[in-house]
Amino acid sequence: EDKVVQSPLSLVVHEGDTVTLNCSYEVTNFRSLLWYKQEKKAPTFLFMLTSSGIEKKSGRLSSILDKKELFSILNITATQTGDSAVYLCAVHTQYSNYQLIWGAGTKLIIKP
Amino acid sequence: DTGVSQDPRHKITKRGQNVTFRCDPISEHNRLYWYRQTLGQGPEFLTYFQNEAQLEKSRLLSDRFSAERPKGSFSTLEIQRTEQGDSAMYLCASSTPGLAGLNEQFFGPGTRLTVL
């Protein structure tokens, strides 16, 4: 059965710290991995990763994929209280090209 | 606002009642998805439309659930004879007709259902 596992489930850090969130997957026929940020509303898209070793970057957020070891990481540097959210990882597979397989999310809390 | 919209945002109902939710996708998106999300979990796929055709339904979608997208634009999700276990956030997402598995989904604000 395809699955996506995120760790840690929750994380509390102080403003200014750097955090690394993990997403590992076991799926057949991987196609892409997506990161979303969810505050008290719907998920908002952050990154889509399809190739190993190519970093995607947006401001203080960056992400990279390792297709050999079947995981991705999401880094946030110089964290701010506005980064507090649940970060969700999801995977497209070739045989589920119309739906995403989701992890449970990492709840990140940034203390001032 | 040109994003995905959902209505209502909140719904409180008594067990046994029927409820209907509406989703308006981004106008040029031909793919529409319904998900259900409970506290502390990622979204669970319910069903998917490409234009007006419903191409996939999750086994989570019992016969009390039905979804339509009659003209390939907005979609409705109906739950009949609601149960307390139906309480959740119902999310709608849409995406472009790009290469399958290589296009992000854009989410609406969700409808939070509480069944008493």
PDB file of C-alpha atoms in Angstrom:
ATOM      1  CA  GLU A   1       0.000   0.000   0.000  1.00  0.00           C
ATOM      2  CA  ASP A   2       1.308   3.444  -0.931  1.00  0.00           C
ATOM      3  CA  LYS A   3       2.153   5.625   2.038  1.00  0.00           C
ATOM      4  CA  VAL A   4       3.687   8.963   2.942  1.00  0.00           C
ATOM      5  CA  VAL A   5       5.187   9.505   6.395  1.00  0.00           C
ATOM      6  CA  GLN A   6       6.185  12.846   7.803  1.00  0.00           C
ATOM      7  CA  SER A   7       8.396  13.566  10.786  1.00  0.00           C
ATOM      8  CA  PRO A   8       8.398  14.992  13.290  1.00  0.00           C
ATOM      9  CA  LEU A   9       4.663  15.169  13.925  1.00  0.00           C
ATOM     10  CA  SER A  10       5.177  18.420  15.799  1.00  0.00           C
ATOM     11  CA  LEU A  11       8.017  20.817  16.416  1.00  0.00           C
ATOM     12  CA  VAL A  12       8.411  23.882  18.619  1.00  0.00           C
ATOM     13  CA  VAL A  13      11.297  26.275  18.005  1.00  0.00           C
ATOM     14  CA  HIS A  14      12.156  29.890  18.691  1.00  0.00           C
ATOM     15  CA  GLU A  15      11.999  32.672  16.161  1.00  0.00           C
ATOM     16  CA  GLY A  16      15.203  32.826  14.162  1.00  0.00           C
ATOM     17  CA  ASP A  17      15.919  29.108  14.358  1.00  0.00           C
ATOM     18  CA  THR A  18      16.318  26.920  11.278  1.00  0.00           C
ATOM     19  CA  VAL A  19      14.062  23.866  10.949  1.00  0.00           C
ATOM     20  CA  THR A  20      14.131  20.780   8.748  1.00  0.00           C
ATOM     21  CA  LEU A  21      10.969  18.817   8.100  1.00  0.00           C
ATOM     22  CA  ASN A  22      11.070  15.317   6.690  1.00  0.00           C
ATOM     23  CA  CYS A  23       8.846  13.414   4.307  1.00  0.00           C
ATOM     24  CA  SER A  24       9.494   9.801   3.339  1.00  0.00           C
ATOM     25  CA  TYR A  25       7.416   7.789   0.933  1.00  0.00           C
ATOM     26  CA  GLU A  26       6.818   4.255  -0.209  1.00  0.00           C
ATOM     27  CA  VAL A  27       4.877   4.328  -3.439  1.00  0.00           C
ATOM     28  CA  THR A  28       4.842   2.530  -6.719  1.00  0.00           C
ATOM     29  CA  ASN A  29       5.726   4.553  -9.786  1.00  0.00           C
ATOM     30  CA  PHE A  30       6.554   7.879  -8.163  1.00  0.00           C
ATOM     31  CA  ARG A  31       5.786  10.917 -10.297  1.00  0.00           C
ATOM     32  CA  SER A  32       6.112  14.029  -8.093  1.00  0.00           C
ATOM     33  CA  LEU A  33       6.201  15.203  -4.489  1.00  0.00           C
ATOM     34  CA  LEU A  34       4.474  18.344  -3.310  1.00  0.00           C
ATOM     35  CA  TRP A  35       4.762  20.441  -0.165  1.00  0.00           C
ATOM     36  CA  TYR A  36       1.862  22.499   1.153  1.00  0.00           C
ATOM     37  CA  LYS A  37       1.493  24.876   4.094  1.00  0.00           C
ATOM     38  CA  GLN A  38      -1.770  24.784   6.026  1.00  0.00           C
ATOM     39  CA  GLU A  39      -2.743  27.395   8.559  1.00  0.00           C
ATOM     40  CA  LYS A  40      -6.291  27.527   9.888  1.00  0.00           C
ATOM     41  CA  LYS A  41      -7.632  27.105   6.401  1.00  0.00           C
ATOM     42  CA  ALA A  42      -6.965  25.231   3.193  1.00  0.00           C
ATOM     43  CA  PRO A  43      -3.468  24.056   2.166  1.00  0.00           C
ATOM     44  CA  THR A  44      -1.458  26.481   0.065  1.00  0.00           C
ATOM     45  CA  PHE A  45       1.060  25.184  -2.436  1.00  0.00           C
ATOM     46  CA  LEU A  46       4.773  25.587  -1.743  1.00  0.00           C
ATOM     47  CA  PHE A  47       6.843  23.329  -3.995  1.00  0.00           C
ATOM     48  CA  MET A  48       6.640  20.498  -6.494  1.00  0.00           C
ATOM     49  CA  LEU A  49       9.666  18.213  -6.818  1.00  0.00           C
ATOM     50  CA  THR A  50      10.221  15.678  -9.550  1.00  0.00           C
ATOM     51  CA  SER A  51      13.979  15.263  -9.869  1.00  0.00           C
ATOM     52  CA  SER A  52      16.561  14.215  -7.300  1.00  0.00           C
ATOM     53  CA  GLY A  53      19.109  16.684  -6.044  1.00  0.00           C
ATOM     54  CA  ILE A  54      17.596  19.832  -7.528  1.00  0.00           C
ATOM     55  CA  GLU A  55      16.788  22.326  -4.799  1.00  0.00           C
ATOM     56  CA  LYS A  56      13.656  24.395  -5.063  1.00  0.00           C
ATOM     57  CA  LYS A  57      13.855  27.693  -3.213  1.00  0.00           C
ATOM     58  CA  SER A  58      11.408  30.426  -2.319  1.00  0.00           C
ATOM     59  CA  GLY A  59      12.648  33.058   0.081  1.00  0.00           C
ATOM     60  CA  ARG A  60      13.545  31.397   3.365  1.00  0.00           C
ATOM     61  CA  LEU A  61      12.019  28.074   2.316  1.00  0.00           C
ATOM     62  CA  SER A  62      13.800  25.420   0.314  1.00  0.00           C
ATOM     63  CA  SER A  63      13.195  21.788  -0.505  1.00  0.00           C
ATOM     64  CA  ILE A  64      15.033  18.912  -2.082  1.00  0.00           C
ATOM     65  CA  LEU A  65      14.157  15.389  -3.144  1.00  0.00           C
ATOM     66  CA  ASP A  66      16.160  12.164  -2.912  1.00  0.00           C
ATOM     67  CA  LYS A  67      14.537   9.559  -5.144  1.00  0.00           C
ATOM     68  CA  LYS A  68      17.080   6.903  -4.246  1.00  0.00           C
ATOM     69  CA  GLU A  69      16.408   7.094  -0.515  1.00  0.00           C
ATOM     70  CA  LEU A  70      12.739   8.017  -1.062  1.00  0.00           C
ATOM     71  CA  PHE A  71      12.499  11.181   0.963  1.00  0.00           C
ATOM     72  CA  SER A  72      12.284  14.927   0.783  1.00  0.00           C
ATOM     73  CA  ILE A  73      13.154  17.659   3.227  1.00  0.00           C
ATOM     74  CA  LEU A  74      11.711  21.121   3.668  1.00  0.00           C
ATOM     75  CA  ASN A  75      14.034  23.688   5.235  1.00  0.00           C
ATOM     76  CA  ILE A  76      12.965  26.964   6.744  1.00  0.00           C
ATOM     77  CA  THR A  77      15.702  29.368   7.776  1.00  0.00           C
ATOM     78  CA  ALA A  78      15.410  32.385  10.092  1.00  0.00           C
ATOM     79  CA  THR A  79      11.935  31.255  11.141  1.00  0.00           C
ATOM     80  CA  GLN A  80       9.228  33.807  11.934  1.00  0.00           C
ATOM     81  CA  THR A  81       6.011  33.454  13.911  1.00  0.00           C
ATOM     82  CA  GLY A  82       4.143  33.591  10.614  1.00  0.00           C
ATOM     83  CA  ASP A  83       5.753  30.296   9.652  1.00  0.00           C
ATOM     84  CA  SER A  84       3.672  28.558  12.328  1.00  0.00           C
ATOM     85  CA  ALA A  85       1.466  26.109  10.450  1.00  0.00           C
ATOM     86  CA  VAL A  86       1.014  22.472   9.526  1.00  0.00           C
ATOM     87  CA  TYR A  87       3.303  21.490   6.675  1.00  0.00           C
ATOM     88  CA  LEU A  88       1.879  18.734   4.487  1.00  0.00           C
ATOM     89  CA  CYS A  89       3.709  16.495   2.056  1.00  0.00           C
ATOM     90  CA  ALA A  90       1.893  14.673  -0.733  1.00  0.00           C
ATOM     91  CA  VAL A  91       2.913  12.363  -3.563  1.00  0.00           C
ATOM     92  CA  HIS A  92       1.584  11.761  -7.057  1.00  0.00           C
ATOM     93  CA  THR A  93       2.109   8.283  -8.468  1.00  0.00           C
ATOM     94  CA  GLN A  94       1.733   7.212 -12.048  1.00  0.00           C
ATOM     95  CA  TYR A  95      -1.310   5.146 -11.192  1.00  0.00           C
ATOM     96  CA  SER A  96      -3.006   7.848  -9.139  1.00  0.00           C
ATOM     97  CA  ASN A  97      -2.443  10.709 -11.471  1.00  0.00           C
ATOM     98  CA  TYR A  98      -5.596  12.411 -10.369  1.00  0.00           C
ATOM     99  CA  GLN A  99      -5.186  12.226  -6.614  1.00  0.00           C
ATOM    100  CA  LEU A 100      -2.491  12.901  -4.066  1.00  0.00           C
ATOM    101  CA  ILE A 101      -1.348  10.551  -1.305  1.00  0.00           C
ATOM    102  CA  TRP A 102      -0.897  12.688   1.788  1.00  0.00           C
ATOM    103  CA  GLY A 103       1.197  12.529   4.903  1.00  0.00           C
ATOM    104  CA  ALA A 104      -0.308  13.475   8.254  1.00  0.00           C
ATOM    105  CA  GLY A 105       1.656  16.714   8.403  1.00  0.00           C
ATOM    106  CA  THR A 106       4.183  18.339  10.717  1.00  0.00           C
ATOM    107  CA  LYS A 107       2.782  20.934  13.091  1.00  0.00           C
ATOM    108  CA  LEU A 108       5.356  23.696  13.432  1.00  0.00           C
ATOM    109  CA  ILE A 109       5.098  26.262  16.199  1.00  0.00           C
ATOM    110  CA  ILE A 110       7.427  29.250  16.222  1.00  0.00           C
ATOM    111  CA  LYS A 111       7.744  30.966  19.586  1.00  0.00           C
ATOM    112  CA  PRO A 112       8.637  34.667  19.649  1.00  0.00           C
TER     113      PRO A 112
ATOM    114  CA  ASP B   1     -11.070  36.690  -6.131  1.00  0.00           C
ATOM    115  CA  THR B   2     -10.118  34.128  -8.747  1.00  0.00           C
ATOM    116  CA  GLY B   3      -9.301  31.265  -6.391  1.00  0.00           C
ATOM    117  CA  VAL B   4     -11.293  28.175  -5.512  1.00  0.00           C
ATOM    118  CA  SER B   5     -14.384  29.029  -3.485  1.00  0.00           C
ATOM    119  CA  GLN B   6     -16.574  26.824  -1.322  1.00  0.00           C
ATOM    120  CA  ASP B   7     -19.940  27.353   0.233  1.00  0.00           C
ATOM    121  CA  PRO B   8     -20.921  27.229   3.009  1.00  0.00           C
ATOM    122  CA  ARG B   9     -17.814  27.691   5.125  1.00  0.00           C
ATOM    123  CA  HIS B  10     -19.445  26.099   8.144  1.00  0.00           C
ATOM    124  CA  LYS B  11     -22.376  23.739   8.492  1.00  0.00           C
ATOM    125  CA  ILE B  12     -23.891  22.360  11.665  1.00  0.00           C
ATOM    126  CA  THR B  13     -26.521  19.698  11.232  1.00  0.00           C
ATOM    127  CA  LYS B  14     -28.316  17.034  13.203  1.00  0.00           C
ATOM    128  CA  ARG B  15     -27.593  13.386  12.650  1.00  0.00           C
ATOM    129  CA  GLY B  16     -29.767  11.952   9.916  1.00  0.00           C
ATOM    130  CA  GLN B  17     -30.125  15.182   7.954  1.00  0.00           C
ATOM    131  CA  ASN B  18     -28.868  15.683   4.405  1.00  0.00           C
ATOM    132  CA  VAL B  19     -26.296  18.343   3.567  1.00  0.00           C
ATOM    133  CA  THR B  20     -24.965  19.717   0.290  1.00  0.00           C
ATOM    134  CA  PHE B  21     -21.743  21.617  -0.285  1.00  0.00           C
ATOM    135  CA  ARG B  22     -20.726  23.589  -3.329  1.00  0.00           C
ATOM    136  CA  CYS B  23     -17.309  24.168  -4.883  1.00  0.00           C
ATOM    137  CA  ASP B  24     -16.442  26.667  -7.613  1.00  0.00           C
ATOM    138  CA  PRO B  25     -13.017  25.883  -9.072  1.00  0.00           C
ATOM    139  CA  ILE B  26     -10.625  28.266 -10.768  1.00  0.00           C
ATOM    140  CA  SER B  27     -12.274  28.955 -14.096  1.00  0.00           C
ATOM    141  CA  GLU B  28      -9.713  27.478 -16.468  1.00  0.00           C
ATOM    142  CA  HIS B  29      -9.163  24.340 -14.358  1.00  0.00           C
ATOM    143  CA  ASN B  30     -10.805  21.231 -15.763  1.00  0.00           C
ATOM    144  CA  ARG B  31      -9.862  18.895 -12.888  1.00  0.00           C
ATOM    145  CA  LEU B  32     -11.736  19.057  -9.599  1.00  0.00           C
ATOM    146  CA  TYR B  33     -11.116  17.032  -6.445  1.00  0.00           C
ATOM    147  CA  TRP B  34     -12.943  16.546  -3.169  1.00  0.00           C
ATOM    148  CA  TYR B  35     -11.059  15.657   0.009  1.00  0.00           C
ATOM    149  CA  ARG B  36     -12.022  15.139   3.623  1.00  0.00           C
ATOM    150  CA  GLN B  37      -9.717  16.176   6.430  1.00  0.00           C
ATOM    151  CA  THR B  38     -10.010  15.392  10.129  1.00  0.00           C
ATOM    152  CA  LEU B  39      -8.002  16.973  12.891  1.00  0.00           C
ATOM    153  CA  GLY B  40      -4.334  16.009  12.860  1.00  0.00           C
ATOM    154  CA  GLN B  41      -4.529  14.193   9.560  1.00  0.00           C
ATOM    155  CA  GLY B  42      -3.707  14.995   5.989  1.00  0.00           C
ATOM    156  CA  PRO B  43      -6.538  15.261   3.464  1.00  0.00           C
ATOM    157  CA  GLU B  44      -8.162  11.995   2.345  1.00  0.00           C
ATOM    158  CA  PHE B  45      -9.156  11.722  -1.290  1.00  0.00           C
ATOM    159  CA  LEU B  46     -12.882  11.310  -1.920  1.00  0.00           C
ATOM    160  CA  THR B  47     -13.520  11.810  -5.607  1.00  0.00           C
ATOM    161  CA  TYR B  48     -12.202  13.390  -8.784  1.00  0.00           C
ATOM    162  CA  PHE B  49     -13.769  14.987 -11.879  1.00  0.00           C
ATOM    163  CA  GLN B  50     -12.236  15.740 -15.208  1.00  0.00           C
ATOM    164  CA  ASN B  51     -14.649  18.201 -16.772  1.00  0.00           C
ATOM    165  CA  GLU B  52     -18.097  16.758 -16.012  1.00  0.00           C
ATOM    166  CA  ALA B  53     -16.947  13.142 -15.789  1.00  0.00           C
ATOM    167  CA  GLN B  54     -16.453  11.594 -12.372  1.00  0.00           C
ATOM    168  CA  LEU B  55     -13.414   9.418 -13.019  1.00  0.00           C
ATOM    169  CA  GLU B  56     -12.607   8.078  -9.590  1.00  0.00           C
ATOM    170  CA  LYS B  57     -14.297   7.520  -6.257  1.00  0.00           C
ATOM    171  CA  SER B  58     -12.532   6.486  -3.101  1.00  0.00           C
ATOM    172  CA  ARG B  59     -13.749   3.465  -1.191  1.00  0.00           C
ATOM    173  CA  LEU B  60     -14.205   5.966   1.654  1.00  0.00           C
ATOM    174  CA  LEU B  61     -17.126   7.361  -0.307  1.00  0.00           C
ATOM    175  CA  SER B  62     -20.071   5.316   0.911  1.00  0.00           C
ATOM    176  CA  ASP B  63     -23.384   5.271  -0.896  1.00  0.00           C
ATOM    177  CA  ARG B  64     -24.534   8.116   1.351  1.00  0.00           C
ATOM    178  CA  PHE B  65     -22.116  10.400  -0.495  1.00  0.00           C
ATOM    179  CA  SER B  66     -22.701  11.655  -4.011  1.00  0.00           C
ATOM    180  CA  ALA B  67     -20.912  14.265  -6.049  1.00  0.00           C
ATOM    181  CA  GLU B  68     -21.803  15.966  -9.289  1.00  0.00           C
ATOM    182  CA  ARG B  69     -20.267  18.402 -11.692  1.00  0.00           C
ATOM    183  CA  PRO B  70     -23.058  18.748 -14.262  1.00  0.00           C
ATOM    184  CA  LYS B  71     -21.586  21.344 -16.586  1.00  0.00           C
ATOM    185  CA  GLY B  72     -17.931  20.816 -15.887  1.00  0.00           C
ATOM    186  CA  SER B  73     -17.743  23.980 -13.820  1.00  0.00           C
ATOM    187  CA  PHE B  74     -18.957  24.011 -10.203  1.00  0.00           C
ATOM    188  CA  SER B  75     -19.390  20.807  -8.240  1.00  0.00           C
ATOM    189  CA  THR B  76     -21.648  19.709  -5.394  1.00  0.00           C
ATOM    190  CA  LEU B  77     -21.022  17.106  -2.728  1.00  0.00           C
ATOM    191  CA  GLU B  78     -24.081  15.735  -0.958  1.00  0.00           C
ATOM    192  CA  ILE B  79     -24.097  13.636   2.181  1.00  0.00           C
ATOM    193  CA  GLN B  80     -27.349  11.880   2.977  1.00  0.00           C
ATOM    194  CA  ARG B  81     -28.385  10.680   6.432  1.00  0.00           C
ATOM    195  CA  THR B  82     -25.388  12.306   8.074  1.00  0.00           C
ATOM    196  CA  GLU B  83     -23.588  10.512  10.887  1.00  0.00           C
ATOM    197  CA  GLN B  84     -21.382  11.951  13.603  1.00  0.00           C
ATOM    198  CA  GLY B  85     -18.385  10.339  11.916  1.00  0.00           C
ATOM    199  CA  ASP B  86     -18.971  12.598   8.915  1.00  0.00           C
ATOM    200  CA  SER B  87     -17.852  15.601  10.969  1.00  0.00           C
ATOM    201  CA  ALA B  88     -14.748  16.914   9.205  1.00  0.00           C
ATOM    202  CA  MET B  89     -13.418  19.625   6.946  1.00  0.00           C
ATOM    203  CA  TYR B  90     -14.438  19.009   3.320  1.00  0.00           C
ATOM    204  CA  LEU B  91     -11.905  20.467   0.941  1.00  0.00           C
ATOM    205  CA  CYS B  92     -12.257  21.090  -2.761  1.00  0.00           C
ATOM    206  CA  ALA B  93      -9.266  21.557  -5.053  1.00  0.00           C
ATOM    207  CA  SER B  94      -8.802  22.182  -8.746  1.00  0.00           C
ATOM    208  CA  SER B  95      -5.932  21.879 -11.174  1.00  0.00           C
ATOM    209  CA  THR B  96      -5.061  22.653 -14.772  1.00  0.00           C
ATOM    210  CA  PRO B  97      -5.177  20.117 -17.585  1.00  0.00           C
ATOM    211  CA  GLY B  98      -1.394  19.764 -17.457  1.00  0.00           C
ATOM    212  CA  LEU B  99       0.545  16.505 -17.535  1.00  0.00           C
ATOM    213  CA  ALA B 100      -0.982  14.162 -15.022  1.00  0.00           C
ATOM    214  CA  GLY B 101       0.873  14.086 -11.735  1.00  0.00           C
ATOM    215  CA  LEU B 102       2.872  17.161 -12.622  1.00  0.00           C
ATOM    216  CA  ASN B 103       0.466  19.920 -11.710  1.00  0.00           C
ATOM    217  CA  GLU B 104      -0.306  21.361  -8.325  1.00  0.00           C
ATOM    218  CA  GLN B 105      -3.770  21.425  -6.868  1.00  0.00           C
ATOM    219  CA  PHE B 106      -5.208  24.675  -5.598  1.00  0.00           C
ATOM    220  CA  PHE B 107      -7.479  24.382  -2.597  1.00  0.00           C
ATOM    221  CA  GLY B 108     -10.576  26.231  -1.524  1.00  0.00           C
ATOM    222  CA  PRO B 109     -11.140  27.383   2.075  1.00  0.00           C
ATOM    223  CA  GLY B 110     -13.091  24.263   2.938  1.00  0.00           C
ATOM    224  CA  THR B 111     -16.483  23.567   4.482  1.00  0.00           C
ATOM    225  CA  ARG B 112     -16.366  22.526   8.111  1.00  0.00           C
ATOM    226  CA  LEU B 113     -19.177  20.094   8.867  1.00  0.00           C
ATOM    227  CA  THR B 114     -20.295  19.362  12.407  1.00  0.00           C
ATOM    228  CA  VAL B 115     -22.875  16.623  12.889  1.00  0.00           C
ATOM    229  CA  LEU B 116     -24.572  16.731  16.275  1.00  0.00           C
TER     230      LEU B 116
END
